[in-house]
Coordinates of C-alpha atoms and ligand atoms in Angstrom, one line a residue:
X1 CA -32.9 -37.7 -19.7
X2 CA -30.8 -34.5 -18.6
X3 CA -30.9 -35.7 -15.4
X4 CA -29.1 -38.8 -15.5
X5 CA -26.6 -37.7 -18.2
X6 CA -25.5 -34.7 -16.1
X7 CA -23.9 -37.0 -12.8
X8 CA -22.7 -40.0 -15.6
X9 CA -20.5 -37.0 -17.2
X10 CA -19.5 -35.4 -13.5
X11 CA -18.3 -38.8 -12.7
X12 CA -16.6 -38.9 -16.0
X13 CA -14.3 -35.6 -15.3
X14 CA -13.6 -36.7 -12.1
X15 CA -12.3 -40.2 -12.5
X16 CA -10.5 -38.3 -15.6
X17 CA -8.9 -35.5 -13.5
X18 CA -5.1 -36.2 -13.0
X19 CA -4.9 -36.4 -9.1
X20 CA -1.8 -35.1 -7.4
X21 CA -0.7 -35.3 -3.7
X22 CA -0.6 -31.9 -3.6
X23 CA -3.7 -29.8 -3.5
X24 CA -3.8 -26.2 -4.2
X25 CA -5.4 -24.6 -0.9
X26 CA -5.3 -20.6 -0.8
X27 CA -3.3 -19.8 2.3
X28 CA -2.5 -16.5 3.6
X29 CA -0.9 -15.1 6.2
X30 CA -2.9 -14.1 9.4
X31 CA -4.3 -10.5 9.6
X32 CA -5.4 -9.0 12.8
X33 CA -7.8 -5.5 13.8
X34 CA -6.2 -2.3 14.7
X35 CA -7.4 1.2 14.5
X36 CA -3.3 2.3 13.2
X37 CA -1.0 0.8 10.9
X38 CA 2.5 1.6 9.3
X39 CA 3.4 1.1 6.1
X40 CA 6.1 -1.2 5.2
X41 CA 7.6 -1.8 1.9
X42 CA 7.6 -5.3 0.1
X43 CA 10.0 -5.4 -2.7
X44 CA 7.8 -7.3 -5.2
X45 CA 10.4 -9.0 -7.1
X46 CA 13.7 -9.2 -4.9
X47 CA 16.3 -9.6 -7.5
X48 CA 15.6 -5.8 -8.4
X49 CA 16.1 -4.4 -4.8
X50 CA 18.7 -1.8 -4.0
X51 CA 21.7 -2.3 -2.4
X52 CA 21.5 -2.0 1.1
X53 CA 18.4 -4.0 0.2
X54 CA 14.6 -1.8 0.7
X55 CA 12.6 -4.6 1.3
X56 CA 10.6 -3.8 4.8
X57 CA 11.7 -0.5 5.0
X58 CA 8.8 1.8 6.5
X59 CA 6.7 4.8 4.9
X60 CA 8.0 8.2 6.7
X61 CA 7.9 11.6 5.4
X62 CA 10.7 14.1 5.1
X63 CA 9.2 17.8 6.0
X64 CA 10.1 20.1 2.3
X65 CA 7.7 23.0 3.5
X66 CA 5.5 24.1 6.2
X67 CA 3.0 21.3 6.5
X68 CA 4.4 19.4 3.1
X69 CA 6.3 16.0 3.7
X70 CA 8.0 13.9 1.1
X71 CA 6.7 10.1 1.4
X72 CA 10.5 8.2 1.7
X73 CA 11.3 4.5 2.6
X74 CA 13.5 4.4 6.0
X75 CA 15.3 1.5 7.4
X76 CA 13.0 0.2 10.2
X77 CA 13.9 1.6 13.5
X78 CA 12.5 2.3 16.8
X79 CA 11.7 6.0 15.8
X80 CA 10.9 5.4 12.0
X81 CA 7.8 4.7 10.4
X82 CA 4.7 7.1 10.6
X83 CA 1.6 5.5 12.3
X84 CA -1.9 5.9 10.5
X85 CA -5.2 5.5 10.4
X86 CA -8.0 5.0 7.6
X87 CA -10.4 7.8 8.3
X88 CA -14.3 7.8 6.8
X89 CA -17.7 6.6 7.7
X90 CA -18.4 2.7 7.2
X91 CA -19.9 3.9 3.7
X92 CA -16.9 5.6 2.7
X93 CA -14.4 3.0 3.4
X94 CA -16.5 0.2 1.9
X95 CA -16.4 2.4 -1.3
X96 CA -13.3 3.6 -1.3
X97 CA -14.1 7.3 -0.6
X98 CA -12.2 7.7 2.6
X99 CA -8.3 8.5 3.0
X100 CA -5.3 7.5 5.2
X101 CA -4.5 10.4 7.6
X102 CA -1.4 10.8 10.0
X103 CA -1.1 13.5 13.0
X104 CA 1.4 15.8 13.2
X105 CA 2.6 18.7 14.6
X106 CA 1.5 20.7 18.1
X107 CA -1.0 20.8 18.6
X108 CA -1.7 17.6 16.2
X109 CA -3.3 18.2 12.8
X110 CA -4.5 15.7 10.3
X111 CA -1.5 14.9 7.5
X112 CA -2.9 13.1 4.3
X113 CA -1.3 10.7 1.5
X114 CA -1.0 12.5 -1.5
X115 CA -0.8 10.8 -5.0
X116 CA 0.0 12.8 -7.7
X117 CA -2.3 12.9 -10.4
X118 CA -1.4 11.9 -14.2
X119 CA -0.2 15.1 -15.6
X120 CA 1.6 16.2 -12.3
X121 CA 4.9 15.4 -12.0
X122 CA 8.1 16.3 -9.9
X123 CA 11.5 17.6 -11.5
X124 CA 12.8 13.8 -12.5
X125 CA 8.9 12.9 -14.4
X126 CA 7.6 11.1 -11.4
X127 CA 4.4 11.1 -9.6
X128 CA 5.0 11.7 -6.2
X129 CA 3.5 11.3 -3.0
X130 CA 3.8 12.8 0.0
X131 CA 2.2 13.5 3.5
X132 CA 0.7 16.9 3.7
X133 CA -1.5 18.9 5.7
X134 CA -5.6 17.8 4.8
X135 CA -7.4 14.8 3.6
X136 CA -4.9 13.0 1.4
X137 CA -5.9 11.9 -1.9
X138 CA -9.5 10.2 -1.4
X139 CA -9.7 6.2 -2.1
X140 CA -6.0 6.1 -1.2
X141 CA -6.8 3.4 1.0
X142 CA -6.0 0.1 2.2
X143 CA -7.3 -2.4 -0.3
X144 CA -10.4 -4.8 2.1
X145 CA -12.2 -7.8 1.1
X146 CA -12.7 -9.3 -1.3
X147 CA -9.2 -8.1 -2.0
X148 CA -6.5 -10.6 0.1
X149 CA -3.7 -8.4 1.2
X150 CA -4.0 -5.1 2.9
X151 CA -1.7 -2.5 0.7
X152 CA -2.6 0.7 0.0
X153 CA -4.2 1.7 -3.2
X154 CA -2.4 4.1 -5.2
X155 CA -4.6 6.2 -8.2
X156 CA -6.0 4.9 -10.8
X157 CA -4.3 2.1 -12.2
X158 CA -0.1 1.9 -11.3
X159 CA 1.8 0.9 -8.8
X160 CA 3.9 2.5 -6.3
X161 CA 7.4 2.5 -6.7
X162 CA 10.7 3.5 -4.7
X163 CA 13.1 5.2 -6.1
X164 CA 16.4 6.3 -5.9
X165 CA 16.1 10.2 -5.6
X166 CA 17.5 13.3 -5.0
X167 CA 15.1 15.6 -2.9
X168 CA 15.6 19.1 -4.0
X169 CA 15.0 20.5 -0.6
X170 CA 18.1 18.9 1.3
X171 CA 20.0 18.3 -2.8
X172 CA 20.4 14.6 -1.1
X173 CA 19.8 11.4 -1.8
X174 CA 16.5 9.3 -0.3
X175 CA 14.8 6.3 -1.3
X176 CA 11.6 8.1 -2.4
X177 CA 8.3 6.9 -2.5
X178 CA 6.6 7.6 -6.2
X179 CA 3.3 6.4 -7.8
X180 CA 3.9 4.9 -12.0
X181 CA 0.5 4.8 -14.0
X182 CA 0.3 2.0 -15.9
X183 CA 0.6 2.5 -19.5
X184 CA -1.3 0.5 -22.1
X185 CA 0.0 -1.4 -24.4
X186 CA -1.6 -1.6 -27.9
X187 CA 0.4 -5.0 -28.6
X188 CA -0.9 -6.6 -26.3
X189 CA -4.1 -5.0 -25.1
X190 CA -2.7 -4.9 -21.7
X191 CA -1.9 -2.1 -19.2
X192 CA 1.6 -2.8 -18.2
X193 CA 3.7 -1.2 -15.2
X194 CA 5.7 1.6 -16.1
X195 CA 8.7 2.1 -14.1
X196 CA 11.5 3.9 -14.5
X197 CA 15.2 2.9 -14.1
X198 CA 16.4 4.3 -11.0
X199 CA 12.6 2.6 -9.4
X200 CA 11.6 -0.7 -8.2
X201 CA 7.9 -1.9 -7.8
X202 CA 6.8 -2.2 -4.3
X203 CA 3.8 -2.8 -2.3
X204 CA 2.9 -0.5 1.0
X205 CA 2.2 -3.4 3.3
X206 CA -0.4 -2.5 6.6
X207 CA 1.4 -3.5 9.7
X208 CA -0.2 -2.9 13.0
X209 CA 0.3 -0.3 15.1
X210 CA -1.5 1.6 18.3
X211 CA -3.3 4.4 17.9
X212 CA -2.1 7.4 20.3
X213 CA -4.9 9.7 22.2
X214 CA -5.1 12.9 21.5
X215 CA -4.2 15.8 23.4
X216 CA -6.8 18.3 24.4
X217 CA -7.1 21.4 22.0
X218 CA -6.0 18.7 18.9
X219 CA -6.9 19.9 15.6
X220 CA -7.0 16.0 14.5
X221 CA -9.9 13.7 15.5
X222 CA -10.1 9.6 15.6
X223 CA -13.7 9.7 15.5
X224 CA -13.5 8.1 12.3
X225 CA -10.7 6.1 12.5
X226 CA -11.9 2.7 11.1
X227 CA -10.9 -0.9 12.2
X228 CA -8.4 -2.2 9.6
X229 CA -6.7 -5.8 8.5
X230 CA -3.2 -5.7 9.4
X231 CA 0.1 -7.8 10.3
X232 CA 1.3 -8.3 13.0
X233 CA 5.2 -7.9 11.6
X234 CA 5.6 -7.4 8.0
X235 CA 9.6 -8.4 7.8
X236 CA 8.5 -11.8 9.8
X237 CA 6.6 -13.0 7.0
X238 CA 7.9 -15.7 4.6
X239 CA 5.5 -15.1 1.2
X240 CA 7.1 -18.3 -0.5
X241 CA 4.9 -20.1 2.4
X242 CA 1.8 -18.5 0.9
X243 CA -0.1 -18.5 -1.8
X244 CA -1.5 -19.2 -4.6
Ligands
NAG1 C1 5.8 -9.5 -1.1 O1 6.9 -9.9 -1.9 C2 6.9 -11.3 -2.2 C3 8.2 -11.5 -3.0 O2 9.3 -11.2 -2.3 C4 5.7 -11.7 -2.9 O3 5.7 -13.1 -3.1 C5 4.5 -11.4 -2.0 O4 3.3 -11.7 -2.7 C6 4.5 -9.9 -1.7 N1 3.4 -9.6 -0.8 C7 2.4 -8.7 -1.1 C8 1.4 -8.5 -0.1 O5 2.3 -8.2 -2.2
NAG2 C1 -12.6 12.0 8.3 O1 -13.8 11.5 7.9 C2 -14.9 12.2 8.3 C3 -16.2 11.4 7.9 O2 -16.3 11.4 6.5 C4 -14.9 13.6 7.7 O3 -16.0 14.4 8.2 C5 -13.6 14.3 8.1 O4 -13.5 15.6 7.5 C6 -12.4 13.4 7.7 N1 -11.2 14.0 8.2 C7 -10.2 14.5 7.4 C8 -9.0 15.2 8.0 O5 -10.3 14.4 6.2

């Protein structure tokens, strides 16, 4: 009986589904392999952006201290823009258990993302994150399948923000790189960003990059430097193409 009420009802739906000439096909925008990446800033909704405008700006850090860095957004430029690479065993990025690392200094060292935790938080109340000297905040990673996009995670739930800051160490302005933690909300039973006025949302876009050799006698190591999903050019991407 089941059996031939189930494809009289299919047939049903179908003839009843409104047909449009437009069909909804997921479409993204091609990624490619590379072993080093920048990170490049995607204002997520534009009509918040600063003005001059921050959108595909690129992740560098500003040194505060001997091997401490303060994560900024700089205008893209032929020196600008720090190059990493997603360190940890095939285990350990599939989990999210590995980091993003950076070299630095002579001879090179390994430079980690730092995210601030919860209850740690800088003179204006934000989370920061910077580049500093070790592994970097573990599962700070690029986000892989089944995930679409590759941006890095931040901690926990948030997102990462820039911001409009003054950095203590130089008492002068920089568009800082912060980390907000979602907050929930009891009205709605949702967990909704949390950003602060002088913020905007943004997303730390992977765009690819080459991966220098090291020089003999470096304290850094690219052993396990994984293959990542990245773009070709970030700022020549039109996202109203993609979706859904
Ligand atoms: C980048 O921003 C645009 C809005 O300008 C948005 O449509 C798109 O989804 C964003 N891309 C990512 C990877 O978040
Ligand atoms: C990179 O990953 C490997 C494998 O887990 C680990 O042994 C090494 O300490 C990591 N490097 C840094 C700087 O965290």
């Amino acid at each position: 009986m089941l059996t031939t009420i189930l494809p009289l009802s299919l047939a049903g739906l179908a003839s009843a589904a409104p047909f449009t000439s437009r069909q909804v096909v997921p479409n993204y925008p091609e990624t490619q392999l590379s072993k080093a990446f920048r990170l490049v800033a995607n204002v997520t909704d534009p009509s918040k952006d600063f003005d001059p405008p921050v959108n595909n700006w690129v992740f560098n850090g500003i040194h505060t201290g001997a091997g401490f860095n303060d994560a900024v957004l700089f205008a893209d430029g032929d020196s600008s823009g720090r190059v990493f690479y997603q360190n940890g065993t095939a285990e350990e990025i599939r989990y999210y258990e590995g980091s993003v690392l950076s070299d630095g200094g002579t001879p090179p060292f390994p430079f980690g993302i730092y995210v601030a935790a919860e209850d740690q938080t800088d003179a204006d109340g934000y989370h920061d994150v910077s580049l500093n000297v070790g592994t970097g905040t573990k599962s700070v990673q690029l986000q892989h399948f089944p995930e679409i996009y590759p941006v890095l995670r931040g901690a926990g739930q948030g997102t990462y923000v820039a911001c409009n800051q003054v950095v203590p160490y130089y008492n002068k302005e920089y568009v800082t790189i912060r980390w907000t933690y979602d907050i929930f909300d009891s009205e709605t039973a949702l967990y909704e960003h949390n950003i602060p006025d002088a913020c905007i949302a943004i997303k730390l876009v992977a765009e690819c990059a080459t991966l220098n050799d090291l020089p003999e006698g470096s304290l850094s190591s690219h052993e396990y430097a994984s293959n990542v999903n990245c773009y070709k050019d970030v700022s020549a991407i039109d996202w109203t193409k993609y979706g859904p």
